[in-house]
Amino acid sequence: MLLPPQIENEYLQHKPPLYDDERYEIGKRMISTVILCVFLIPYVTCDVMKKYKVFQNRRNKAAKAQQQEKKAVNVDTKVEKRKGKGKKNAKSNGKNTKGKEEEEEEAAATTIQEEEEEEVPEEEKVYLPWYAMPFLNTVAFLSIVMLSLTTSNNSYASRGIFQTPIFTQDECTRLIKAALQTASRNAASLTDVEKRQAQNKGILEGWHSSRHNKYPTTDLSVIDDAFTMEDRLLVEEKLNDRLVPIVERLYGVVPKALHCSDLFIVRYDANDSSLGQTSLDAHTDSSDISFNILLGSAPSDNAINFEGGGTRFYNRAKAKQVYIDIQPPIGNAIIHTGAILHEGLPITSGTRYILVGFLQFQRTNQISGQYTGLSPFASLLSVDWLSLRSLRVVSFGAEKFTIVGNLLRYWNDVYAPHFHVRLVEQGRMASSKEYREEFLKILDGAAQKAREQLERLKAFKSKQSKKKVDDEDDSVSIWFGKNDPRKVKKMEEEEKKRGNTVNYANSEF
């Protein structure tokens, strides 16, 4: 689902590229380049060489010399054969005169010469120099590489840091309350020994600090921790309706190709740094797209009661001397590729909560195994996509691919420095709460309309086939995989109709 026309025309102050049109044009250029270098240039070159005898004299002279030597050998062989035959006939007839032998030898040579004169000379062959085809193949390959680097997936999407509203103030407050309640449930399930161990390690009760090994965060997993089904439904619905269309528009990736590998709420606490974290060191993410949404602080006060924080984005080619600091308003998301070097700035007072998600581009669906429709321009021809896959090969023992992945990421910082874009006019957004809510309502309305159209289409197909048609994608969630809250809710409603009380909230399907 793309962005509604009203959003494109009235709200977006920055227009992303039209990926379909661009990919069509670049695809035509790539095909033309291959045809030109592999077929057309060699054919025309051979035709010119044949006409003007360029680059072929040496090879043709050598070929002619070989032909002449071969003919000379053939002549001698034929003469010897004829002489032998003449001698044999002479012996049989009792005649062996010298004059007769000379006559027979001259007759044989004359006959062979007449046969050679009757032969039609072959047309001279035209040969390209040995280095011509390797050179043309290299030119074709480099041309395709250069065309790939000029695509928006490499020069725009992979380098952009995009900021846009996703949640309302009330939704942010609800998610913070849900996180605190989930942490309380986690803490209640701990034994006294586990609680003492958590305190000794400086871990907040009910929160995790070891989910990410290299760059640990104080967090709760929305996927794995004990969030309620209603909380998960809220997250899934709002991210599907608001974030997914924006990601599709910014990166040219169809929703079916998106898969969330991690979704968690991070807590930054400046009041007691021994029981939490105040910042996060510079790092890159093992994701194609990363996003973080500022939820704010404790739900007791809607105002921002923390200071500091934000995200700093570095350019590795400038040795961290060039960077961009972003401190978004509550409810706003920062969306970027995981390859951009970034860090969480320290919070100086209060408590700060953010929702963080890692999205992966998948060529085949992990559950159904079907092709997702991911464009090659967003995968095989994308520097970020290749660098991330190169780094993942390291886990299988191929350490040398670490160098390849890091070089590709460093190349991106040199080739196309990152930039910051506010998709929606920030002045009006900050000064008018109604303006932001209207923007989100339009996105929600477009998503609801798309769902209604899908339901009507399914009903029509069911009526035509006289069988119930299920949408395969309904059972696969971008955010929760098989544990789709929509599926869970539907199953619970069906059980309630039968008079059964069942809780599928933490079940796997």
Coordinates of C-alpha atoms in Angstrom, one line a residue:
M1 CA 0.0 0.0 0.0
L2 CA 1.5 3.3 -1.1
L3 CA 0.9 6.7 0.6
P4 CA -2.5 8.3 -0.1
P5 CA -2.5 11.1 -2.7
Q6 CA -3.5 13.6 0.0
I7 CA -0.4 12.8 2.0
E8 CA 1.8 13.0 -1.1
N9 CA 0.4 16.4 -2.2
E10 CA -0.4 18.2 1.0
Y11 CA 1.8 16.9 3.8
L12 CA 5.1 15.7 2.4
Q13 CA 7.6 18.5 2.1
H14 CA 10.1 16.1 0.7
K15 CA 9.3 13.9 -2.3
P16 CA 11.1 10.5 -2.5
P17 CA 12.0 9.2 -5.9
L18 CA 9.6 7.2 -8.1
Y19 CA 11.3 3.8 -7.9
D20 CA 9.3 1.9 -10.5
D21 CA 10.0 4.5 -13.2
E22 CA 13.6 4.8 -12.3
R23 CA 14.2 1.0 -12.2
Y24 CA 12.5 0.6 -15.6
E25 CA 14.8 3.2 -17.2
I26 CA 18.0 1.8 -15.6
G27 CA 17.0 -1.7 -16.5
K28 CA 16.7 -0.7 -20.2
R29 CA 20.2 0.9 -20.0
M30 CA 21.7 -2.3 -18.5
I31 CA 20.2 -4.5 -21.2
S32 CA 21.3 -2.0 -23.9
T33 CA 24.8 -2.1 -22.5
V34 CA 25.0 -5.9 -22.6
I35 CA 23.7 -6.0 -26.1
L36 CA 26.1 -3.3 -27.2
C37 CA 29.2 -4.8 -25.7
V38 CA 28.6 -8.5 -26.2
F39 CA 26.9 -8.6 -29.6
L40 CA 26.8 -5.3 -31.5
I41 CA 30.3 -4.0 -31.1
P42 CA 32.0 -7.4 -31.9
Y43 CA 29.8 -7.8 -35.0
V44 CA 30.4 -4.3 -36.3
T45 CA 34.1 -4.6 -35.5
C46 CA 34.5 -7.8 -37.5
D47 CA 32.6 -6.3 -40.4
V48 CA 35.0 -3.2 -40.4
M49 CA 38.0 -5.4 -40.1
K50 CA 36.9 -7.5 -43.0
K51 CA 36.4 -4.5 -45.2
Y52 CA 39.6 -2.7 -44.3
K53 CA 41.7 -5.7 -43.4
V54 CA 42.5 -4.3 -39.9
F55 CA 44.3 -6.5 -37.4
Q56 CA 44.2 -9.6 -39.7
N57 CA 47.2 -9.3 -42.0
R58 CA 49.6 -11.1 -39.6
R59 CA 47.2 -13.9 -38.8
N60 CA 46.1 -14.3 -42.5
K61 CA 49.7 -14.4 -43.7
A62 CA 50.5 -17.1 -41.2
A63 CA 47.4 -19.0 -42.3
K64 CA 48.4 -18.7 -45.9
A65 CA 51.9 -20.0 -45.2
Q66 CA 50.4 -23.0 -43.5
Q67 CA 48.1 -23.6 -46.4
Q68 CA 51.0 -23.4 -48.9
E69 CA 53.1 -25.8 -46.9
K70 CA 50.2 -28.2 -46.6
K71 CA 49.6 -28.0 -50.4
A72 CA 53.3 -28.7 -51.1
V73 CA 53.2 -31.7 -48.9
N74 CA 50.1 -32.9 -50.6
V75 CA 51.7 -32.4 -54.1
D76 CA 54.8 -34.4 -53.1
T77 CA 52.6 -37.2 -51.7
K78 CA 50.5 -37.4 -54.8
V79 CA 53.6 -37.4 -57.1
E80 CA 55.1 -40.2 -55.1
K81 CA 51.9 -42.2 -55.3
R82 CA 51.7 -41.7 -59.0
K83 CA 55.3 -42.6 -59.5
G84 CA 54.9 -45.7 -57.5
K85 CA 51.9 -46.7 -59.5
G86 CA 53.8 -46.0 -62.8
K87 CA 56.7 -48.1 -61.7
K88 CA 54.4 -51.0 -60.7
N89 CA 52.7 -50.9 -64.1
A90 CA 56.1 -50.7 -65.9
K91 CA 57.4 -53.8 -64.1
S92 CA 54.3 -55.7 -64.9
N93 CA 54.6 -54.9 -68.5
G94 CA 58.4 -55.4 -68.6
K95 CA 59.0 -51.8 -69.4
N96 CA 61.2 -49.7 -67.3
T97 CA 62.7 -46.9 -69.4
K98 CA 63.9 -43.6 -68.1
G99 CA 62.1 -41.5 -70.6
K100 CA 58.8 -43.1 -69.8
E101 CA 59.3 -42.4 -66.1
E102 CA 60.0 -38.7 -66.7
E103 CA 56.8 -38.4 -68.9
E104 CA 54.7 -40.0 -66.2
E105 CA 56.2 -37.7 -63.5
E106 CA 55.5 -34.6 -65.6
A107 CA 51.9 -35.8 -66.3
A108 CA 51.3 -36.3 -62.6
A109 CA 52.5 -32.8 -61.7
T110 CA 50.4 -31.3 -64.5
T111 CA 47.3 -33.1 -63.3
I112 CA 47.8 -32.0 -59.6
Q113 CA 48.4 -28.4 -60.7
E114 CA 45.2 -28.4 -62.7
E115 CA 43.3 -29.7 -59.7
E116 CA 44.7 -27.0 -57.5
E117 CA 43.8 -24.3 -60.0
E118 CA 40.2 -25.6 -60.1
E119 CA 39.9 -25.2 -56.3
V120 CA 38.0 -22.1 -55.2
P121 CA 40.0 -20.1 -52.7
E122 CA 38.4 -19.9 -49.3
E123 CA 37.2 -16.5 -48.0
E124 CA 39.7 -14.9 -45.6
K125 CA 38.6 -15.3 -41.9
V126 CA 38.4 -12.3 -39.7
Y127 CA 39.7 -12.6 -36.1
L128 CA 39.2 -10.2 -33.2
P129 CA 42.3 -9.6 -31.1
W130 CA 42.5 -12.0 -28.1
Y131 CA 42.0 -9.2 -25.6
A132 CA 38.9 -7.7 -27.4
M133 CA 36.1 -9.9 -25.8
P134 CA 37.6 -9.8 -22.2
F135 CA 37.8 -6.0 -22.5
L136 CA 34.3 -5.7 -23.8
N137 CA 33.0 -8.0 -21.0
T138 CA 34.8 -5.9 -18.4
V139 CA 33.3 -2.7 -19.9
A140 CA 29.8 -4.2 -19.7
F141 CA 30.3 -5.3 -16.1
L142 CA 31.7 -2.0 -15.0
S143 CA 28.9 -0.1 -16.7
I144 CA 26.3 -2.2 -14.9
V145 CA 28.1 -1.6 -11.6
M146 CA 28.1 2.2 -12.2
L147 CA 24.5 2.2 -13.2
S148 CA 23.7 0.3 -10.0
L149 CA 25.5 2.8 -7.9
T150 CA 23.5 5.6 -9.4
T151 CA 20.1 4.0 -8.4
S152 CA 18.2 5.7 -5.6
N153 CA 18.6 2.5 -3.5
N154 CA 22.3 3.3 -3.2
S155 CA 22.4 7.1 -3.4
Y156 CA 19.2 8.0 -1.6
A157 CA 17.5 5.3 0.4
S158 CA 20.7 3.9 1.9
R159 CA 22.0 7.3 3.0
G160 CA 18.8 9.0 4.1
I161 CA 17.8 9.5 7.8
F162 CA 14.1 10.1 7.7
Q163 CA 11.9 11.6 10.4
T164 CA 8.1 11.3 10.5
P165 CA 5.3 11.1 13.1
I166 CA 4.0 7.6 13.8
F167 CA 2.3 7.6 17.2
T168 CA 0.1 10.1 19.0
Q169 CA 0.9 11.3 22.5
D170 CA -1.8 9.0 24.0
E171 CA -0.5 5.9 22.2
C172 CA 3.1 6.6 23.4
T173 CA 1.8 6.9 27.0
R174 CA -0.1 3.6 26.6
L175 CA 3.0 1.8 25.3
I176 CA 5.1 3.1 28.2
K177 CA 2.5 1.8 30.7
A178 CA 2.5 -1.5 28.9
A179 CA 6.3 -1.8 29.2
L180 CA 6.2 -1.0 32.9
Q181 CA 3.4 -3.6 33.5
T182 CA 5.3 -6.2 31.5
A183 CA 8.5 -5.5 33.5
S184 CA 6.4 -6.0 36.7
R185 CA 5.1 -9.3 35.4
N186 CA 8.6 -10.4 34.6
A187 CA 9.9 -9.3 38.0
A188 CA 7.1 -11.2 39.7
S189 CA 8.1 -14.4 38.0
L190 CA 11.7 -14.2 39.3
T191 CA 12.9 -16.1 42.3
D192 CA 14.7 -14.4 45.2
V193 CA 18.0 -15.8 43.9
E194 CA 17.4 -14.4 40.4
K195 CA 16.4 -11.0 41.9
R196 CA 19.7 -10.8 43.9
Q197 CA 21.7 -11.8 40.8
A198 CA 20.0 -9.0 38.8
Q199 CA 20.8 -6.4 41.4
N200 CA 24.4 -7.6 41.7
K201 CA 24.7 -7.2 37.9
G202 CA 23.1 -3.8 37.9
I203 CA 20.0 -4.9 36.0
L204 CA 16.6 -3.4 36.6
E205 CA 14.1 -6.0 37.8
G206 CA 12.0 -7.3 34.9
W207 CA 14.2 -5.7 32.3
H208 CA 16.8 -7.4 30.1
S209 CA 20.4 -6.3 29.5
S210 CA 21.9 -9.2 27.7
R211 CA 19.6 -9.6 24.6
H212 CA 22.2 -7.8 22.4
N213 CA 25.8 -9.0 23.1
K214 CA 28.0 -6.4 21.6
Y215 CA 25.9 -3.3 22.4
P216 CA 23.6 -4.3 25.3
T217 CA 20.5 -2.2 26.0
T218 CA 18.1 -2.1 28.9
D219 CA 15.0 -3.3 27.1
L220 CA 11.9 -5.5 26.8
S221 CA 11.1 -7.5 23.7
V222 CA 7.6 -6.7 22.4
I223 CA 7.7 -10.1 20.5
D224 CA 9.0 -12.4 23.3
D225 CA 8.1 -10.7 26.6
A226 CA 4.7 -10.9 28.3
F227 CA 3.0 -8.0 26.6
T228 CA -0.8 -8.4 26.4
M229 CA -2.5 -9.3 23.1
E230 CA -4.1 -5.8 23.1
D231 CA -0.7 -4.1 23.4
R232 CA 0.7 -6.2 20.5
L233 CA -2.4 -5.5 18.4
L234 CA -1.9 -1.7 19.0
V235 CA 1.7 -1.9 17.9
E236 CA 1.0 -4.1 14.9
E237 CA -2.0 -2.1 13.7
K238 CA -0.3 1.3 14.0
L239 CA 3.0 0.2 12.4
N240 CA 1.2 -1.6 9.6
D241 CA -1.0 1.4 8.9
R242 CA 1.5 4.2 9.3
L243 CA 5.1 3.0 9.2
V244 CA 4.9 0.3 6.5
P245 CA 3.5 2.6 3.7
I246 CA 6.2 5.2 4.5
V247 CA 8.9 2.5 4.3
E248 CA 7.5 1.2 1.1
R249 CA 7.6 4.8 -0.4
L250 CA 11.1 5.6 0.9
Y251 CA 12.9 2.4 0.0
G252 CA 10.9 1.0 -2.9
V253 CA 10.3 -2.3 -1.1
V254 CA 6.9 -4.1 -1.1
P255 CA 5.4 -5.0 2.3
K256 CA 5.6 -8.7 1.6
A257 CA 9.4 -8.4 1.5
L258 CA 9.6 -7.0 5.1
H259 CA 10.3 -9.1 8.1
C260 CA 10.9 -7.7 11.7
S261 CA 13.8 -9.5 13.3
D262 CA 13.5 -7.6 16.6
L263 CA 11.1 -5.1 18.2
F264 CA 11.8 -3.8 21.7
I265 CA 11.3 -0.9 24.1
V266 CA 14.6 0.6 25.4
R267 CA 14.8 2.5 28.7
Y268 CA 17.4 5.2 29.3
D269 CA 17.6 6.2 33.0
A270 CA 19.8 9.0 34.2
N271 CA 18.5 8.9 37.8
D272 CA 20.5 5.8 38.7
S273 CA 22.9 4.8 36.0
S274 CA 24.0 1.7 38.0
L275 CA 20.6 0.2 37.3
G276 CA 20.2 0.9 33.6
Q277 CA 21.9 2.8 30.9
T278 CA 22.3 6.5 30.0
S279 CA 23.6 6.1 26.4
L280 CA 24.7 3.6 23.7
D281 CA 28.1 3.5 22.0
A282 CA 28.5 4.1 18.3
H283 CA 27.6 1.0 16.3
T284 CA 25.8 -0.3 13.2
D285 CA 22.8 -2.6 13.2
S286 CA 22.5 -6.0 11.6
S287 CA 19.3 -4.9 9.7
D288 CA 18.4 -3.5 6.4
I289 CA 16.2 -0.8 8.0
S290 CA 16.3 0.4 11.6
F291 CA 13.8 2.7 13.3
N292 CA 13.3 4.2 16.7
I293 CA 10.2 6.0 17.9
L294 CA 10.5 8.4 20.9
L295 CA 7.8 7.4 23.4
G296 CA 8.7 10.0 26.0
S297 CA 9.1 9.5 29.8
A298 CA 7.0 8.3 32.7
P299 CA 3.2 8.3 32.0
S300 CA 2.5 10.3 35.1
D301 CA 3.2 13.5 33.1
N302 CA 2.5 14.1 29.4
A303 CA 5.2 16.7 29.3
I304 CA 8.8 15.8 28.5
N305 CA 10.4 15.3 31.9
F306 CA 13.9 14.2 30.7
E307 CA 16.9 16.1 29.2
G308 CA 19.4 15.0 26.7
G309 CA 19.2 11.9 24.6
G310 CA 18.8 11.6 20.8
T311 CA 20.7 9.9 18.1
R312 CA 24.0 10.9 16.5
F313 CA 24.9 9.7 13.0
Y314 CA 28.5 9.6 11.9
N315 CA 30.3 9.5 8.6
R316 CA 33.1 6.9 8.9
A317 CA 35.0 8.5 6.0
K318 CA 35.4 11.7 8.0
A319 CA 36.7 9.9 11.2
K320 CA 33.6 10.8 13.2
Q321 CA 34.3 14.6 12.6
V322 CA 31.1 14.9 10.6
Y323 CA 27.9 13.9 12.2
I324 CA 24.2 14.7 12.5
D325 CA 22.3 15.0 15.9
I326 CA 18.6 14.3 15.8
Q327 CA 16.2 14.8 18.8
P328 CA 12.7 14.1 17.5
P329 CA 9.5 15.1 19.2
I330 CA 7.5 12.5 21.1
G331 CA 5.7 10.1 18.7
N332 CA 8.2 10.8 15.8
A333 CA 10.2 8.0 14.2
I334 CA 13.8 8.1 12.9
I335 CA 14.1 5.7 10.0
H336 CA 17.5 4.7 8.5
T337 CA 19.5 1.8 7.1
G338 CA 21.4 -0.2 9.7
A339 CA 24.7 0.4 7.9
I340 CA 24.9 4.0 9.0
L341 CA 27.2 4.4 12.1
H342 CA 25.2 5.9 15.0
E343 CA 25.0 6.1 18.7
G344 CA 22.5 6.9 21.5
L345 CA 23.4 10.3 23.1
P346 CA 23.5 10.3 26.9
I347 CA 20.5 11.4 28.8
T348 CA 21.3 13.9 31.6
S349 CA 18.1 13.7 33.7
G350 CA 14.9 11.8 33.9
T351 CA 13.9 8.6 32.1
R352 CA 13.5 8.2 28.4
Y353 CA 11.7 5.4 26.5
I354 CA 12.0 4.5 22.8
L355 CA 10.5 1.8 20.6
V356 CA 13.2 0.2 18.4
G357 CA 12.7 -2.1 15.4
F358 CA 14.9 -4.0 13.0
L359 CA 13.5 -4.8 9.5
Q360 CA 15.0 -7.2 7.1
F361 CA 14.5 -7.5 3.3
Q362 CA 13.7 -11.1 2.5
R363 CA 13.5 -12.5 -1.1
T364 CA 11.4 -15.5 0.0
N365 CA 8.9 -15.6 2.8
Q366 CA 10.4 -17.5 5.8
I367 CA 7.1 -19.2 6.5
S368 CA 5.5 -19.9 3.1
G369 CA 8.7 -20.1 1.1
Q370 CA 7.2 -18.0 -1.7
Y371 CA 8.9 -15.2 -3.6
T372 CA 8.1 -11.9 -1.9
G373 CA 8.6 -9.6 -5.0
L374 CA 11.7 -7.9 -3.6
S375 CA 13.3 -6.0 -6.4
P376 CA 17.0 -6.8 -7.4
F377 CA 17.7 -3.1 -7.1
A378 CA 16.9 -3.3 -3.4
S379 CA 18.9 -6.6 -2.9
L380 CA 21.5 -7.9 -5.3
L381 CA 22.3 -4.5 -6.7
S382 CA 22.3 -2.7 -3.3
V383 CA 25.6 -2.0 -1.6
D384 CA 24.0 -2.0 1.9
W385 CA 22.2 -5.3 1.2
L386 CA 25.5 -6.9 0.0
S387 CA 27.5 -5.6 2.9
L388 CA 25.1 -6.9 5.5
R389 CA 25.0 -10.4 3.9
S390 CA 28.8 -10.4 3.7
L391 CA 29.0 -9.7 7.4
R392 CA 26.5 -12.4 8.2
V393 CA 28.7 -15.0 6.4
V394 CA 31.2 -14.5 9.2
S395 CA 29.0 -16.5 11.5
F396 CA 29.6 -19.5 9.3
G397 CA 33.4 -19.2 9.6
A398 CA 34.2 -17.1 6.6
E399 CA 36.0 -14.3 8.5
K400 CA 37.4 -12.8 5.3
F401 CA 34.0 -11.5 4.4
T402 CA 34.1 -9.1 7.3
I403 CA 36.6 -7.0 5.3
V404 CA 34.3 -7.1 2.3
G405 CA 31.3 -6.0 4.3
N406 CA 33.2 -3.2 6.1
L407 CA 34.7 -1.9 2.8
L408 CA 31.3 -1.8 1.2
R409 CA 29.9 0.2 4.2
Y410 CA 32.9 2.5 4.1
W411 CA 32.5 3.0 0.4
N412 CA 28.9 4.2 1.0
D413 CA 30.1 6.9 3.4
V414 CA 32.6 8.1 0.7
Y415 CA 30.4 7.8 -2.3
A416 CA 27.2 9.3 -0.8
P417 CA 27.3 11.0 2.7
H418 CA 24.2 10.6 4.8
F419 CA 21.6 13.3 5.1
H420 CA 18.6 14.1 7.4
V421 CA 15.1 14.7 6.0
R422 CA 11.9 15.7 7.8
L423 CA 9.1 14.2 5.7
V424 CA 6.4 16.4 7.2
E425 CA 6.7 20.1 7.7
Q426 CA 8.2 20.4 11.2
G427 CA 7.0 23.9 12.0
R428 CA 3.3 23.1 11.6
M429 CA 3.8 19.7 13.2
A430 CA 5.3 21.1 16.3
S431 CA 2.8 24.0 16.7
S432 CA -0.4 22.1 15.9
K433 CA -1.3 18.9 17.6
E434 CA -4.4 18.7 15.3
Y435 CA -2.2 18.9 12.2
R436 CA -0.2 15.8 13.3
E437 CA -3.3 13.8 14.3
E438 CA -4.9 14.7 11.0
F439 CA -1.8 13.3 9.2
L440 CA -2.1 10.1 11.1
K441 CA -5.8 9.8 10.6
I442 CA -5.4 10.0 6.8
L443 CA -2.9 7.1 7.0
D444 CA -5.3 5.1 9.2
G445 CA -8.2 5.8 6.9
A446 CA -6.3 4.7 3.8
A447 CA -5.2 1.5 5.5
Q448 CA -8.8 0.8 6.6
K449 CA -10.1 1.4 3.1
A450 CA -7.5 -1.0 1.7
R451 CA -8.6 -3.7 4.2
E452 CA -12.2 -3.2 3.3
Q453 CA -11.4 -3.6 -0.4
L454 CA -9.5 -6.8 0.3
E455 CA -12.4 -8.2 2.3
R456 CA -14.8 -7.4 -0.6
L457 CA -12.4 -9.1 -3.0
K458 CA -12.2 -12.2 -0.8
A459 CA -16.0 -12.3 -0.6
F460 CA -16.3 -12.0 -4.3
K461 CA -13.8 -14.9 -4.9
S462 CA -15.6 -17.0 -2.3
K463 CA -18.9 -16.4 -4.0
Q464 CA -17.4 -17.3 -7.4
S465 CA -15.7 -20.5 -6.2
K466 CA -18.4 -21.3 -3.7
K467 CA -15.6 -21.8 -1.1
K468 CA -14.2 -19.7 1.6
V469 CA -11.1 -17.9 0.5
D470 CA -8.5 -17.2 3.1
D471 CA -5.8 -14.6 2.5
E472 CA -2.5 -16.3 3.0
D473 CA -0.9 -13.1 4.3
D474 CA -3.4 -12.9 7.2
S475 CA -1.6 -15.6 9.0
V476 CA 1.9 -14.1 8.6
S477 CA 2.7 -10.9 10.5
I478 CA 5.6 -8.6 9.6
W479 CA 6.2 -8.0 13.3
F480 CA 5.2 -11.3 15.0
G481 CA 5.6 -14.0 12.4
K482 CA 3.4 -17.0 13.1
N483 CA 2.2 -15.4 16.4
D484 CA 0.1 -12.9 14.7
P485 CA -2.1 -11.0 17.2
R486 CA -4.9 -10.7 14.6
K487 CA -5.0 -14.5 14.2
V488 CA -4.9 -14.9 18.0
K489 CA -7.8 -12.5 18.5
K490 CA -9.8 -14.2 15.7
M491 CA -9.3 -17.6 17.3
E492 CA -10.2 -16.4 20.7
E493 CA -13.4 -14.8 19.4
E494 CA -14.4 -18.1 17.6
E495 CA -13.8 -20.0 20.9
K496 CA -15.9 -17.5 22.8
K497 CA -18.8 -18.1 20.3
R498 CA -18.6 -21.7 21.2
G499 CA -18.7 -20.9 24.9
N500 CA -15.1 -21.7 25.6
T501 CA -12.6 -19.4 27.4
V502 CA -9.2 -19.8 25.9
N503 CA -6.1 -17.6 26.1
Y504 CA -3.8 -18.0 23.0
A505 CA -1.8 -14.8 23.7
N506 CA 1.6 -16.5 24.3
S507 CA 1.0 -19.6 22.1
E508 CA 2.9 -20.4 18.9
F509 CA 1.2 -21.6 15.7

